[in-house]
Short mmCIF file of C-alpha atoms (C1' of nucleotides) in Angstrom, two decimals:
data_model
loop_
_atom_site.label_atom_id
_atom_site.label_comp_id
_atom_site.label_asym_id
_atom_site.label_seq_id
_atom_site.Cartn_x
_atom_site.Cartn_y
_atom_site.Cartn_z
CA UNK Z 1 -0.20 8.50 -46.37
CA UNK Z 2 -1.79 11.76 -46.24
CA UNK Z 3 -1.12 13.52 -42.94
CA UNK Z 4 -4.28 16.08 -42.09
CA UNK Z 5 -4.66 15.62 -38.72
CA UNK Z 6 -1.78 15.06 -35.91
CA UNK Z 7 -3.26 13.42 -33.98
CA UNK Z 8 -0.92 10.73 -31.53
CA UNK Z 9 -3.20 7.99 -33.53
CA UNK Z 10 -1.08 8.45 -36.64
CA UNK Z 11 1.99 7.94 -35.50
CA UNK Z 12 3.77 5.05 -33.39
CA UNK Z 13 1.10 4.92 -30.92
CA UNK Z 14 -0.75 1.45 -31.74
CA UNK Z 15 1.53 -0.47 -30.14
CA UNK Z 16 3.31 1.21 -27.39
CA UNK Z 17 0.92 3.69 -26.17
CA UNK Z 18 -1.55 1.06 -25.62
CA UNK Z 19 1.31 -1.03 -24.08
CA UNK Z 20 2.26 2.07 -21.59
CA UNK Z 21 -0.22 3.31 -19.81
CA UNK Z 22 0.81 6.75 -21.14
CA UNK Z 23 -1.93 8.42 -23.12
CA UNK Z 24 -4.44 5.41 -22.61
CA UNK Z 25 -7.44 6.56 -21.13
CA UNK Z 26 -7.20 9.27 -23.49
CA UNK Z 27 -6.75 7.75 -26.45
CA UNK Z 28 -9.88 5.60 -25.51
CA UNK Z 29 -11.90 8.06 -24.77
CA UNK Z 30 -11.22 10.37 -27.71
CA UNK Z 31 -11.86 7.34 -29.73
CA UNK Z 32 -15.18 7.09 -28.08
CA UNK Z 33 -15.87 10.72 -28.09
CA UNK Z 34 -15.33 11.24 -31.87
CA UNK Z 35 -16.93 8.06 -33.11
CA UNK Z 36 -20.10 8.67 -31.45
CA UNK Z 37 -19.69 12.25 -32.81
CA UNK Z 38 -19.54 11.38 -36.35
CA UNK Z 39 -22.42 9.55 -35.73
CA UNK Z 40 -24.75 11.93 -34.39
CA UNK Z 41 -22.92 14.79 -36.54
CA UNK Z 42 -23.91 12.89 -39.48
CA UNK Z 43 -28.03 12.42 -38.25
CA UNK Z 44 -28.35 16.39 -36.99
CA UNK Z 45 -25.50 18.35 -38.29
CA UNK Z 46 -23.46 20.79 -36.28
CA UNK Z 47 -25.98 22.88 -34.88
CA UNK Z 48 -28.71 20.17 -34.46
CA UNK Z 49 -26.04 18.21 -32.29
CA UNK Z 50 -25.75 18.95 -29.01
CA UNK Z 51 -22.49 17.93 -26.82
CA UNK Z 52 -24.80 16.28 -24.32
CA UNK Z 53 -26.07 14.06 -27.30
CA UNK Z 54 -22.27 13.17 -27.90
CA UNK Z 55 -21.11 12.44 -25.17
CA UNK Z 56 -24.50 10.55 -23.76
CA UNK Z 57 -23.28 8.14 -27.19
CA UNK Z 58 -20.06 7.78 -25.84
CA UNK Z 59 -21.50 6.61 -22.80
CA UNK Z 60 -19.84 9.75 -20.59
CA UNK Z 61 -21.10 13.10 -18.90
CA UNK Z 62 -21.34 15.66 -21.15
CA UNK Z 63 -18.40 17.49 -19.06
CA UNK Z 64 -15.46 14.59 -19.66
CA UNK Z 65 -16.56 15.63 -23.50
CA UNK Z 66 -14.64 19.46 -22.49
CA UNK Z 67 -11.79 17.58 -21.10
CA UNK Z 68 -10.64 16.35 -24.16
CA UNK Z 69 -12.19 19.08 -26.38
CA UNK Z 70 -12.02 22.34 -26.28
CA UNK Z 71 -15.49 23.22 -28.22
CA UNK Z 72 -17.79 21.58 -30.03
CA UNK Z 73 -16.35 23.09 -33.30
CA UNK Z 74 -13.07 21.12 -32.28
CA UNK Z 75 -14.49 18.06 -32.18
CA UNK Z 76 -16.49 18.53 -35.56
CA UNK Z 77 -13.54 19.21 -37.02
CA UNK Z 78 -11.63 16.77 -35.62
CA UNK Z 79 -14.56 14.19 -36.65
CA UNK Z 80 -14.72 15.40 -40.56
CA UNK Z 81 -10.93 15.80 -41.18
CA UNK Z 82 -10.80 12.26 -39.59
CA UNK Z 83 -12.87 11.24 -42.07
CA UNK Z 84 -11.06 13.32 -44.83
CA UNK Z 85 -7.85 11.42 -43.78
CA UNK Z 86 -9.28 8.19 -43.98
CA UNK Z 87 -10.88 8.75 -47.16
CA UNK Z 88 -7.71 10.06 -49.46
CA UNK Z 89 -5.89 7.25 -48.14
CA UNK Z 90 -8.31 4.14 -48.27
CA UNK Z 91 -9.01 4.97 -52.36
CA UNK Z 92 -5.45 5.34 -53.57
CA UNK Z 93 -6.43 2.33 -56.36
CA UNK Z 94 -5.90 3.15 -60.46
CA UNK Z 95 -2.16 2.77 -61.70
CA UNK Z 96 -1.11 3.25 -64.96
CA UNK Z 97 -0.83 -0.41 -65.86
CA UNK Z 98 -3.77 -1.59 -64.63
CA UNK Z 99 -6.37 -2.84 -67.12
CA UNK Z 100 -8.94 0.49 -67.31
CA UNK Z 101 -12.05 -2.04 -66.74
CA UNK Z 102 -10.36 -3.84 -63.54
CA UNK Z 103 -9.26 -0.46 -61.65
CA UNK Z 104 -12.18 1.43 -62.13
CA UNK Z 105 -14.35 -1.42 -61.22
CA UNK Z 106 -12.21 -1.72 -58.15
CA UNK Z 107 -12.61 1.63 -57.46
CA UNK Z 108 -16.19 1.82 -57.83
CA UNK Z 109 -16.80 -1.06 -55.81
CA UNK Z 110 -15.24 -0.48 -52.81
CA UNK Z 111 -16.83 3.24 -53.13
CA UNK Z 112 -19.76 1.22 -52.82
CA UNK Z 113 -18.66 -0.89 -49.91
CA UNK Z 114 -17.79 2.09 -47.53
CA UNK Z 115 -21.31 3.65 -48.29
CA UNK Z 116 -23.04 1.03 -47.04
CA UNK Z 117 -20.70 0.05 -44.48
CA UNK Z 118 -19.66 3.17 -43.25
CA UNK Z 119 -22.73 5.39 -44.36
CA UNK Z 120 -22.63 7.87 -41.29
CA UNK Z 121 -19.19 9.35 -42.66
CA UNK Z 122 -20.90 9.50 -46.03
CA UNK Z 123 -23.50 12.07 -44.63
CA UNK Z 124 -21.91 14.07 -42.04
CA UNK Z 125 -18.96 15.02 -45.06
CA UNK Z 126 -21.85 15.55 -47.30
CA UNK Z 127 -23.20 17.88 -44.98
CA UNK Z 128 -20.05 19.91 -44.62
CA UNK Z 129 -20.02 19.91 -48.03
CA UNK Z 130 -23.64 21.56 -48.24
CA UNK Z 131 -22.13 23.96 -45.42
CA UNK Z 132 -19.71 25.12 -48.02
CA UNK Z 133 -16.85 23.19 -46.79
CA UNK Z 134 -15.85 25.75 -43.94
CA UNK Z 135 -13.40 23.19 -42.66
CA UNK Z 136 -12.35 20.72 -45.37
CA UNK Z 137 -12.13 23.68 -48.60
CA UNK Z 138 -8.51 24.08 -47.86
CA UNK Z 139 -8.04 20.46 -48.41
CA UNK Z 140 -10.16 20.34 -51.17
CA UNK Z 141 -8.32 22.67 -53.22
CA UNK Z 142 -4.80 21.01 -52.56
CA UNK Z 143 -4.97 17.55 -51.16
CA UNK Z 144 -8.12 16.17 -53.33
CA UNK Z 145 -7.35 18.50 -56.21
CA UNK Z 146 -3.40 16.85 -56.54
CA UNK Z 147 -5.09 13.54 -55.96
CA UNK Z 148 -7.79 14.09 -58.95
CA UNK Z 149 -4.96 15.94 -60.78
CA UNK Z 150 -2.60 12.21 -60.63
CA UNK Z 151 -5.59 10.19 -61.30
CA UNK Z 152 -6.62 12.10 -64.37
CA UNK Z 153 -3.30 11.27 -65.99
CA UNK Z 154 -3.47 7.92 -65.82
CA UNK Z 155 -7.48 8.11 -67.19
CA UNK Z 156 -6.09 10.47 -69.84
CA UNK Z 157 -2.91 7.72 -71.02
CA UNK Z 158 -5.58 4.54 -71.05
CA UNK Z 159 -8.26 7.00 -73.23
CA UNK Z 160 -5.23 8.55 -75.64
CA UNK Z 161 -4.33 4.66 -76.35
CA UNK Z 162 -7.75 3.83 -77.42
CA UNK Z 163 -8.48 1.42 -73.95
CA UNK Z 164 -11.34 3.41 -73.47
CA UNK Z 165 -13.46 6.29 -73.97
CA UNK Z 166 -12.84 9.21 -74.05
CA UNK Z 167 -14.27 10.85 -71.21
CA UNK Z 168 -13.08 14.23 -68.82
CA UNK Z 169 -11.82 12.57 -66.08
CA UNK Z 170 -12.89 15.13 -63.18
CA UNK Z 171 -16.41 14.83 -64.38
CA UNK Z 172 -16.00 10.84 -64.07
CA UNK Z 173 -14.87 11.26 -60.65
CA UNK Z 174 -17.85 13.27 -59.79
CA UNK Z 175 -20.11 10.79 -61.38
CA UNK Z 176 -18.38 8.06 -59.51
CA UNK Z 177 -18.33 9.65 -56.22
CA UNK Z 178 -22.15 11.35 -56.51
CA UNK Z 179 -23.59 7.67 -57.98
CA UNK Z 180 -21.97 5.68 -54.67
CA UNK Z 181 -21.94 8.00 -51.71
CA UNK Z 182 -26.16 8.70 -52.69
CA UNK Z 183 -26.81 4.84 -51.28
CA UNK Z 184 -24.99 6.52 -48.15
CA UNK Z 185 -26.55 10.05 -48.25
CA UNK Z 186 -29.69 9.41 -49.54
CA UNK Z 187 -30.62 6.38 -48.37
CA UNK Z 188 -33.79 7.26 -47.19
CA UNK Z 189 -34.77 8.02 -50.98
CA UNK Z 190 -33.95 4.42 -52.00
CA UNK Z 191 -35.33 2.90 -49.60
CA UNK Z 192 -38.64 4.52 -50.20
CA UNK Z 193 -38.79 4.13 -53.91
CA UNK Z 194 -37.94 0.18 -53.78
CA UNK Z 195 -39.91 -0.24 -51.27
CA UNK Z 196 -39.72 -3.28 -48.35
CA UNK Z 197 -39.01 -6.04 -50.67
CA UNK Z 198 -35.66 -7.90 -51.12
CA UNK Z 199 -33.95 -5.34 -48.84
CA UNK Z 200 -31.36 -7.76 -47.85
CA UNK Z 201 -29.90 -8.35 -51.39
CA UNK Z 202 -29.45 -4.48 -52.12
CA UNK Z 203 -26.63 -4.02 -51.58
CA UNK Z 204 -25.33 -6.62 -54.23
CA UNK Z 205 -27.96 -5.59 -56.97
CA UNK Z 206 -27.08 -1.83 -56.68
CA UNK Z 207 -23.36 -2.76 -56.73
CA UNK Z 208 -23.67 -4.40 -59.69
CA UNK Z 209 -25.76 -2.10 -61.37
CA UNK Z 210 -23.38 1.09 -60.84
CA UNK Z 211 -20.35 -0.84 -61.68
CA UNK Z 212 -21.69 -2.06 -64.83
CA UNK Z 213 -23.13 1.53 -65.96
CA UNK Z 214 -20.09 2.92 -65.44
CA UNK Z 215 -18.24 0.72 -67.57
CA UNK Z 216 -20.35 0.95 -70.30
CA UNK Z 217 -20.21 4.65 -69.74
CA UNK Z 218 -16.49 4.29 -70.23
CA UNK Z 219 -16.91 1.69 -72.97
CA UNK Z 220 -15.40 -0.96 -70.97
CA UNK Z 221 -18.63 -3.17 -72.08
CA UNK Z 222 -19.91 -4.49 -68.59
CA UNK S 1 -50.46 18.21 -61.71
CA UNK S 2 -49.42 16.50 -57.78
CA UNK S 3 -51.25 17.90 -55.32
CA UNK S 4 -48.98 18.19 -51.91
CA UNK S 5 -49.96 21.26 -50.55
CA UNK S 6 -53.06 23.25 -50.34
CA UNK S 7 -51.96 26.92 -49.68
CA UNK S 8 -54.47 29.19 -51.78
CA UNK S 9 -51.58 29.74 -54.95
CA UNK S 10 -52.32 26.54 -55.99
CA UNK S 11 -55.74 27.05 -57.51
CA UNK S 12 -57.41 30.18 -59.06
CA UNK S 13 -55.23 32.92 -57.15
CA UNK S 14 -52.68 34.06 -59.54
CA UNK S 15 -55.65 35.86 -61.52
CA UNK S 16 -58.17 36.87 -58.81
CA UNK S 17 -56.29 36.93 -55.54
CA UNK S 18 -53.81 39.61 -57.58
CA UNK S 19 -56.19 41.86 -58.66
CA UNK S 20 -59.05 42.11 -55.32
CA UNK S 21 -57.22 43.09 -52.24
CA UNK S 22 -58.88 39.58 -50.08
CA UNK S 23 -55.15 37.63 -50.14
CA UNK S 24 -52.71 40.20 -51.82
CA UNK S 25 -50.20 41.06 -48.65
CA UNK S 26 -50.67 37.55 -47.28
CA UNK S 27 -49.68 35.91 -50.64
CA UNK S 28 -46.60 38.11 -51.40
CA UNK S 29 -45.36 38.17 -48.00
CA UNK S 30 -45.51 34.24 -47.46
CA UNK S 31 -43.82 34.07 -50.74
CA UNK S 32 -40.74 36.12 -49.67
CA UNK S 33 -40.81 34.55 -46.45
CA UNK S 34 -40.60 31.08 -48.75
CA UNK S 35 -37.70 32.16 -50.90
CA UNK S 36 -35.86 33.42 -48.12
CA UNK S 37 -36.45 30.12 -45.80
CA UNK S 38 -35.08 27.84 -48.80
CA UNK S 39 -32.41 29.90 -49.11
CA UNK S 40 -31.40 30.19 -45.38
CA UNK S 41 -32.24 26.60 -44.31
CA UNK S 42 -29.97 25.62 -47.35
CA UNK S 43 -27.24 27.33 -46.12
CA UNK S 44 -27.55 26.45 -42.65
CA UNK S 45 -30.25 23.66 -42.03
CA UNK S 46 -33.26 23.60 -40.18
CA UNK S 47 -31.70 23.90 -36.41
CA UNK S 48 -28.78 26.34 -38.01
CA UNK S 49 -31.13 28.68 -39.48
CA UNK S 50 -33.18 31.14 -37.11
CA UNK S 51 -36.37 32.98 -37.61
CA UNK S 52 -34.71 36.20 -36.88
CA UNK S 53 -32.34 35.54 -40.43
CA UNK S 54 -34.99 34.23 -42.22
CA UNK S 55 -37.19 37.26 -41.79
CA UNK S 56 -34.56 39.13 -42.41
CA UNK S 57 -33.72 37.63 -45.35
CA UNK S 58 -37.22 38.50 -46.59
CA UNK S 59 -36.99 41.97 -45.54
CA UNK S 60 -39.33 41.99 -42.86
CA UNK S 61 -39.28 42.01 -38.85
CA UNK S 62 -38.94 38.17 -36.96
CA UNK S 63 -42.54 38.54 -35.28
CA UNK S 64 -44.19 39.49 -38.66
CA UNK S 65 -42.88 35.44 -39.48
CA UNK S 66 -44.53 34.25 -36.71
CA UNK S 67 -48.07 36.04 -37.90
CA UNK S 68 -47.79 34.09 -41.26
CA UNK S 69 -46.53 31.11 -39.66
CA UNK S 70 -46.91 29.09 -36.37
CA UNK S 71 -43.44 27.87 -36.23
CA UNK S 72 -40.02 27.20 -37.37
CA UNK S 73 -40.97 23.83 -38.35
CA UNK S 74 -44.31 25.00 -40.28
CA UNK S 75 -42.30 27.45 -42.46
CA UNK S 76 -39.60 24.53 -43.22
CA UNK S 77 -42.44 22.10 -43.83
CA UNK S 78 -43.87 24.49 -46.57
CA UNK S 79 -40.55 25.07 -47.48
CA UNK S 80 -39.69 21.30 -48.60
CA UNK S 81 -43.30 20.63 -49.61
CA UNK S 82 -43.39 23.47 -52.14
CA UNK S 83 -39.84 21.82 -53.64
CA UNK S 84 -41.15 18.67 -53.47
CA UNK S 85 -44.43 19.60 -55.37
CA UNK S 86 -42.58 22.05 -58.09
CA UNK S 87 -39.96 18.86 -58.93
CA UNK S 88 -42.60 16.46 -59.15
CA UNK S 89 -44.06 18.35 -62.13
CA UNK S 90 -41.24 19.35 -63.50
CA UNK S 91 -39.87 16.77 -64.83
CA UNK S 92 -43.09 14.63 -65.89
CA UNK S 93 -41.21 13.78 -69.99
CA UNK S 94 -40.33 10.46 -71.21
CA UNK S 95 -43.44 9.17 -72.87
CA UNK S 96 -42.88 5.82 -74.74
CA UNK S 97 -43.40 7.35 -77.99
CA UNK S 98 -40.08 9.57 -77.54
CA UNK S 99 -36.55 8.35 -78.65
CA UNK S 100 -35.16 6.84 -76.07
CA UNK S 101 -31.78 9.11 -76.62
CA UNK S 102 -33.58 12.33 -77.13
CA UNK S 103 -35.80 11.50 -74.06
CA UNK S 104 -33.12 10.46 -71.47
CA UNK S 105 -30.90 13.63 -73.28
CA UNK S 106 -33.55 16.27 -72.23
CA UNK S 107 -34.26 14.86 -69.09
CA UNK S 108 -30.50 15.29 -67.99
CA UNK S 109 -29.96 18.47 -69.55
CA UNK S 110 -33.20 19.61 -67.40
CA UNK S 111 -32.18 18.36 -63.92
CA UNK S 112 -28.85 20.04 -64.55
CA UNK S 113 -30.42 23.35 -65.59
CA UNK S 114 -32.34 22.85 -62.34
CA UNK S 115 -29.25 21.75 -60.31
CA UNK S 116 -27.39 25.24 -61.64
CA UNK S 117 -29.93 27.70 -61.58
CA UNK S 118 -31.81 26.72 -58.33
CA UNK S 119 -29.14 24.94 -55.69
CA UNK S 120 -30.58 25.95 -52.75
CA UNK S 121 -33.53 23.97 -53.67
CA UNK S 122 -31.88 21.30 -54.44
CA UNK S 123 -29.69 21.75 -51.67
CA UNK S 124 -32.58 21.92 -48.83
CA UNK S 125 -33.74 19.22 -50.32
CA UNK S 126 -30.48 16.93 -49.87
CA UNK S 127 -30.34 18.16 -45.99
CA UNK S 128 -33.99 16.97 -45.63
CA UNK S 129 -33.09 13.20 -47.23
CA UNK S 130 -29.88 13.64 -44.84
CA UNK S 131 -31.75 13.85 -42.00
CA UNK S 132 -33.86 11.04 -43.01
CA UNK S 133 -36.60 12.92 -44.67
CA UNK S 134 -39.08 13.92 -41.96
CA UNK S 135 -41.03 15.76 -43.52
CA UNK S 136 -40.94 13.86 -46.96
CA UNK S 137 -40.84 10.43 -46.17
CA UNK S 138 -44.54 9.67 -46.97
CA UNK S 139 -44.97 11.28 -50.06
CA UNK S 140 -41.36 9.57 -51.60
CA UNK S 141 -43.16 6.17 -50.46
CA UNK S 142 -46.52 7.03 -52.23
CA UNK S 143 -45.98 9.89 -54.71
CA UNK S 144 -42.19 9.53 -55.85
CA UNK S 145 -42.11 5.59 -55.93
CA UNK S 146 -45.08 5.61 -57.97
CA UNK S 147 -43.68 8.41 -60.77
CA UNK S 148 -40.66 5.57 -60.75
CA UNK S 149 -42.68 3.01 -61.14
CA UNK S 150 -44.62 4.70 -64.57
CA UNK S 151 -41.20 6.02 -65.99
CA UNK S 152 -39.91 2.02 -65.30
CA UNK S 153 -42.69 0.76 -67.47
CA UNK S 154 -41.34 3.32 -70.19
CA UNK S 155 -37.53 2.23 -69.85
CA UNK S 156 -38.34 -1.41 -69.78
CA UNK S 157 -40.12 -1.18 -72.57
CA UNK S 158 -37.23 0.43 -74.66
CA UNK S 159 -34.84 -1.70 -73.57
CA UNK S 160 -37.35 -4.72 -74.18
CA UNK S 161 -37.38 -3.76 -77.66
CA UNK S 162 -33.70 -2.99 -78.09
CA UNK S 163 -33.93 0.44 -78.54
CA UNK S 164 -31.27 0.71 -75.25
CA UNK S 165 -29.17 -1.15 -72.65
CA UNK S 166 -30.85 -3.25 -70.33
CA UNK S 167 -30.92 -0.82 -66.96
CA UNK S 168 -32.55 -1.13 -63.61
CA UNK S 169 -34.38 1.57 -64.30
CA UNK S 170 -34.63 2.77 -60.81
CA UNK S 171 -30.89 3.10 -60.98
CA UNK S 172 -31.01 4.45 -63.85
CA UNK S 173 -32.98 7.31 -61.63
CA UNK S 174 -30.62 7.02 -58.66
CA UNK S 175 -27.60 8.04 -60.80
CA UNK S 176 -29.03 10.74 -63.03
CA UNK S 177 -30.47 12.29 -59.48
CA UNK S 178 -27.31 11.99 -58.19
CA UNK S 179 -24.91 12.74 -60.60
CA UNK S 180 -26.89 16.14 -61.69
CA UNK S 181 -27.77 17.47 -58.47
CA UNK S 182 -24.04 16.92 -57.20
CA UNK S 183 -23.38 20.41 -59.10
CA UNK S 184 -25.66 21.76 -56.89
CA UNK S 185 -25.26 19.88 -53.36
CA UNK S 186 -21.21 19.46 -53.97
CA UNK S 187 -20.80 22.68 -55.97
CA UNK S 188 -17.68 23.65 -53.13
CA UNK S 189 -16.02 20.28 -54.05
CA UNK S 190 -16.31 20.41 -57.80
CA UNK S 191 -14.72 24.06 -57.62
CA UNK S 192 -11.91 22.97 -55.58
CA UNK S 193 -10.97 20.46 -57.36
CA UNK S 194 -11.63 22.18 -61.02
CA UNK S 195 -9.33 24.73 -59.74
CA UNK S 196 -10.41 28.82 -60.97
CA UNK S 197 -10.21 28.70 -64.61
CA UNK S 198 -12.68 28.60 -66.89
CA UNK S 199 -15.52 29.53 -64.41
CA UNK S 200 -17.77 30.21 -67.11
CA UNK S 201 -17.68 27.96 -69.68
CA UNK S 202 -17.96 25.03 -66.49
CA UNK S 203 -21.89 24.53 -66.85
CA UNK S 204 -21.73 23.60 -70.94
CA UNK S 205 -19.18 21.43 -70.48
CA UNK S 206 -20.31 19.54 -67.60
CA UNK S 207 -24.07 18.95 -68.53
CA UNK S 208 -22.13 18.19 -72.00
CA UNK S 209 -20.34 15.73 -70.33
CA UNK S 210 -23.11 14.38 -68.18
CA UNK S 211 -25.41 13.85 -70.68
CA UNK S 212 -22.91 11.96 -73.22
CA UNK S 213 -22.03 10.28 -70.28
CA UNK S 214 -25.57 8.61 -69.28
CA UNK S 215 -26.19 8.30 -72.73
CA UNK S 216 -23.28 5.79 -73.51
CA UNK S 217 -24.37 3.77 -70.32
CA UNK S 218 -28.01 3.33 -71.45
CA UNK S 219 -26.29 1.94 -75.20
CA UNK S 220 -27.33 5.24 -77.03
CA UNK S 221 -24.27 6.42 -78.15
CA UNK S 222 -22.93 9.60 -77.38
"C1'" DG D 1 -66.59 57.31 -43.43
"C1'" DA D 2 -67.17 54.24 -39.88
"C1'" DA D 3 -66.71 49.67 -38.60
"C1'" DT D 4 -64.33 45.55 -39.28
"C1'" DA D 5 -60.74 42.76 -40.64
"C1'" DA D 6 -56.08 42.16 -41.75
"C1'" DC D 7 -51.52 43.39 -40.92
"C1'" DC D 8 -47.35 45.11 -38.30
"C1'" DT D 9 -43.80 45.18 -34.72
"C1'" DG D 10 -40.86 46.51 -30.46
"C1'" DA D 11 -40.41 44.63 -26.30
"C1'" DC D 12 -40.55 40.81 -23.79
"C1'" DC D 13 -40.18 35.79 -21.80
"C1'" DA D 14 -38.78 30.81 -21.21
"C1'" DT D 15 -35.88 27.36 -22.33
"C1'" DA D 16 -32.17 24.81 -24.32
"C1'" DT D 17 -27.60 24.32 -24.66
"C1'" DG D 18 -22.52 25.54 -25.09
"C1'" DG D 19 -19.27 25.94 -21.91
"C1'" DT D 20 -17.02 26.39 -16.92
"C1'" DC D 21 -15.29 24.99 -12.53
"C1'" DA D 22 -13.99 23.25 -8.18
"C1'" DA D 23 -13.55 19.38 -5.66
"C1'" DG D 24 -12.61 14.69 -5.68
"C1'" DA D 25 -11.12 10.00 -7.65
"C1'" DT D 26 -7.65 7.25 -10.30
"C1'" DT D 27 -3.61 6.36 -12.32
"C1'" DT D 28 1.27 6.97 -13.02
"C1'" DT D 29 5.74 7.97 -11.63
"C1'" DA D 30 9.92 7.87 -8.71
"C1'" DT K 1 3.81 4.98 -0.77
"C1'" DA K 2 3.74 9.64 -1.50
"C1'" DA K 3 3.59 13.16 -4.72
"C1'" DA K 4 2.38 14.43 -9.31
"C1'" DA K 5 -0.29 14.01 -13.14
"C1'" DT K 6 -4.29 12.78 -15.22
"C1'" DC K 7 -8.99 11.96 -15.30
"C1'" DT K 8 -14.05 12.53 -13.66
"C1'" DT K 9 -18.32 14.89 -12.91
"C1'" DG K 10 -22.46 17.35 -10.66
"C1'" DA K 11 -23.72 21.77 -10.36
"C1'" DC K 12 -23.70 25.94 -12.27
"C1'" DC K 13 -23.76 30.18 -15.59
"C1'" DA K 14 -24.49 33.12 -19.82
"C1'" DT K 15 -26.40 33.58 -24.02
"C1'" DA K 16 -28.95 32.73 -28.14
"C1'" DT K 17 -33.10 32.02 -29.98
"C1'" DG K 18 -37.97 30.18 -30.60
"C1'" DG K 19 -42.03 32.09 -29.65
"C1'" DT K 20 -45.66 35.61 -27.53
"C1'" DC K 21 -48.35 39.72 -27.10
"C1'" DA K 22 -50.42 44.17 -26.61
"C1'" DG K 23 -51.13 48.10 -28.81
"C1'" DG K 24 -50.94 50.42 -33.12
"C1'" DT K 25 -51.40 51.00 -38.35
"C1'" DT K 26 -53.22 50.05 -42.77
"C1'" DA K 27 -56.49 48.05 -45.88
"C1'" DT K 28 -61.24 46.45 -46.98
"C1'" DT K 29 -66.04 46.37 -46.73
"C1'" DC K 30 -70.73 48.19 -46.71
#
DNA sequence: GAATAACCTGACCATATGGTCAAGATTTTA
DNA sequence: TAAAATCTTGACCATATGGTCAGGTTATTC
């Protein structure tokens, strides 16, 4: 478990601070607060969202929103390395014994999953990445860096014994990450260019589609 | 040659307009006020960005903006429009005479030219999808589906006659967009994680890598 | 070279919004 | 049940910034 954040959330609190009536209220209503935040965050960016917009989302006045943060920087930051969090945790897949063609399908499907389930963190860390990454660079350079650093061994092992192709694994990460989170970010864009047929079996289609080209990329037939 | 906007440099100005005075100021001082409004609102976005930076950007005081343009949102408009237009020819190749391999090759290798020599471009234009493409929406349901929709009959017809993999050709689109104009969009993320060596050598090796990589998918070696 | 058109800009205004606060309501604790 | 702690919120303020404008300068035309 990475630990970015401290917030009470990641520690012992699921069961007992909802039990006593401790931190409650609070932990509700940052809940509330941040969650409609990352939603609005991710349709207008930082400056284009305004506290009152948050906090209208979370169903409370705009001044409860100061009570529990300071700024509206806190909260942004607070929503993204959330999201961060969540993120280096939820893809920890690829082991070393692993067939190559299972894991990375594995990976790339559930990359898939969380962009169209969970688009609206999709687009407000794409647009902190546009920002230059004022919050999450630190991060970037040591948590995600270690993480691509472990996972490129274990690509490197299953290429060097001939299980697949050879390929630099960084640059099949960013291929990975830029093919899936674009059915998140740039939705729009797809939507357009298909058009308004078959939109309900999309999602399926387009998972099958990257999964397979990916394989084949790696020579993992598909 | 797509016609999106009408501002007077699309038609006979660069000869005339250059030599007699009638448009001279006008057209140079719109076009700085352009380059720096693609550059700012990349940074910063369209609510981030102020007049007052972008005219400063361009050398020139805020209210000398407002005589060239009405308003924030007209110089962003022209802004995205004059992207939009400039991509759409760009990158007219694959005609079904080409190799497929050469074809799909150059075509990657150009987006990630684009991708590292113009990023704030590309980057303005990510924001603008992000927010759910305002400005753009019409002209990716008319304009950009159709330019799919001729380079699908192309791809089809390769794979068809087994001169590649069998692709959705859409996809096909979705990932190349995606995968090249991550170097520009994500360019924080990929540094991070690629650590500080080797900063020069980085754009070879990735459009290297790209290009072998879409190449293998599509069943054209690599 | 005078009249006309195009361009320039410092000073200004109106509004939106981030943030504060004081007074009161609820909840928790002992 | 009373005191302490936590939570709630309408009303308010300060500032940043989009946008205006009047008066002046430069360029173009005839």
């Amino acid at each position: 478990m990475v630990k970015i954040l401290n917030n009470p959330m990641n520690e012992d609190s699921s069961v007992r601070s909802v039990l006593r009536g401790g931190q409650r209220i609070r932990a509700r209503n940052e809940a509330r607060l941040i969650n409609a935040a990352i939603q609005v965050f991710a349709d207008r960016g930082l400056e284009g969202a305004t506290t009152a917009r948050i906090a209208e989302t979370a169903g409370l006045p705009k001044a409860n929103l100061y009570y529990y943060f300071a700024s509206k920087e806190t909260i942004y930051r607070r929503a993204v390395l959330g999201i961060l969090e969540k993120w280096l945790d939820a893809f920890n897949a690829l082991s070393p014994d692993d067939d190559p063609a299972l894991a990375i399908a594995d990976y790339v499907r559930a990359k898939m999953t969380a962009s169209f389930n969970h688009p609206a963190e999709s687009r407000l860390f794409a647009r902190e990445l546009l920002s230059g990454a004022p919050i999450v660079k630190h991060y970037l350079e040591t948590e995600l860096r270690d993480w691509v650093a472990r996972k490129s061994v274990i690509i490197k092992a299953w290429s060097d014994k001939g299980l697949m192709a050879p390929v630099s694994p960084p640059h099949l990460f960013f291929i990975i990450w830029a093919a899936t989170q674009t059915f998140a970010d740039f939705s729009v864009q797809i939507d357009c260019v298909l058009g308004p047929e078959d939109r309900s079996s999309r999602q399926e289609i387009a998972t099958d589609e990257i999964v397979s080209f990916v394989l084949r990329a790696c020579g993992l037939g598909g």
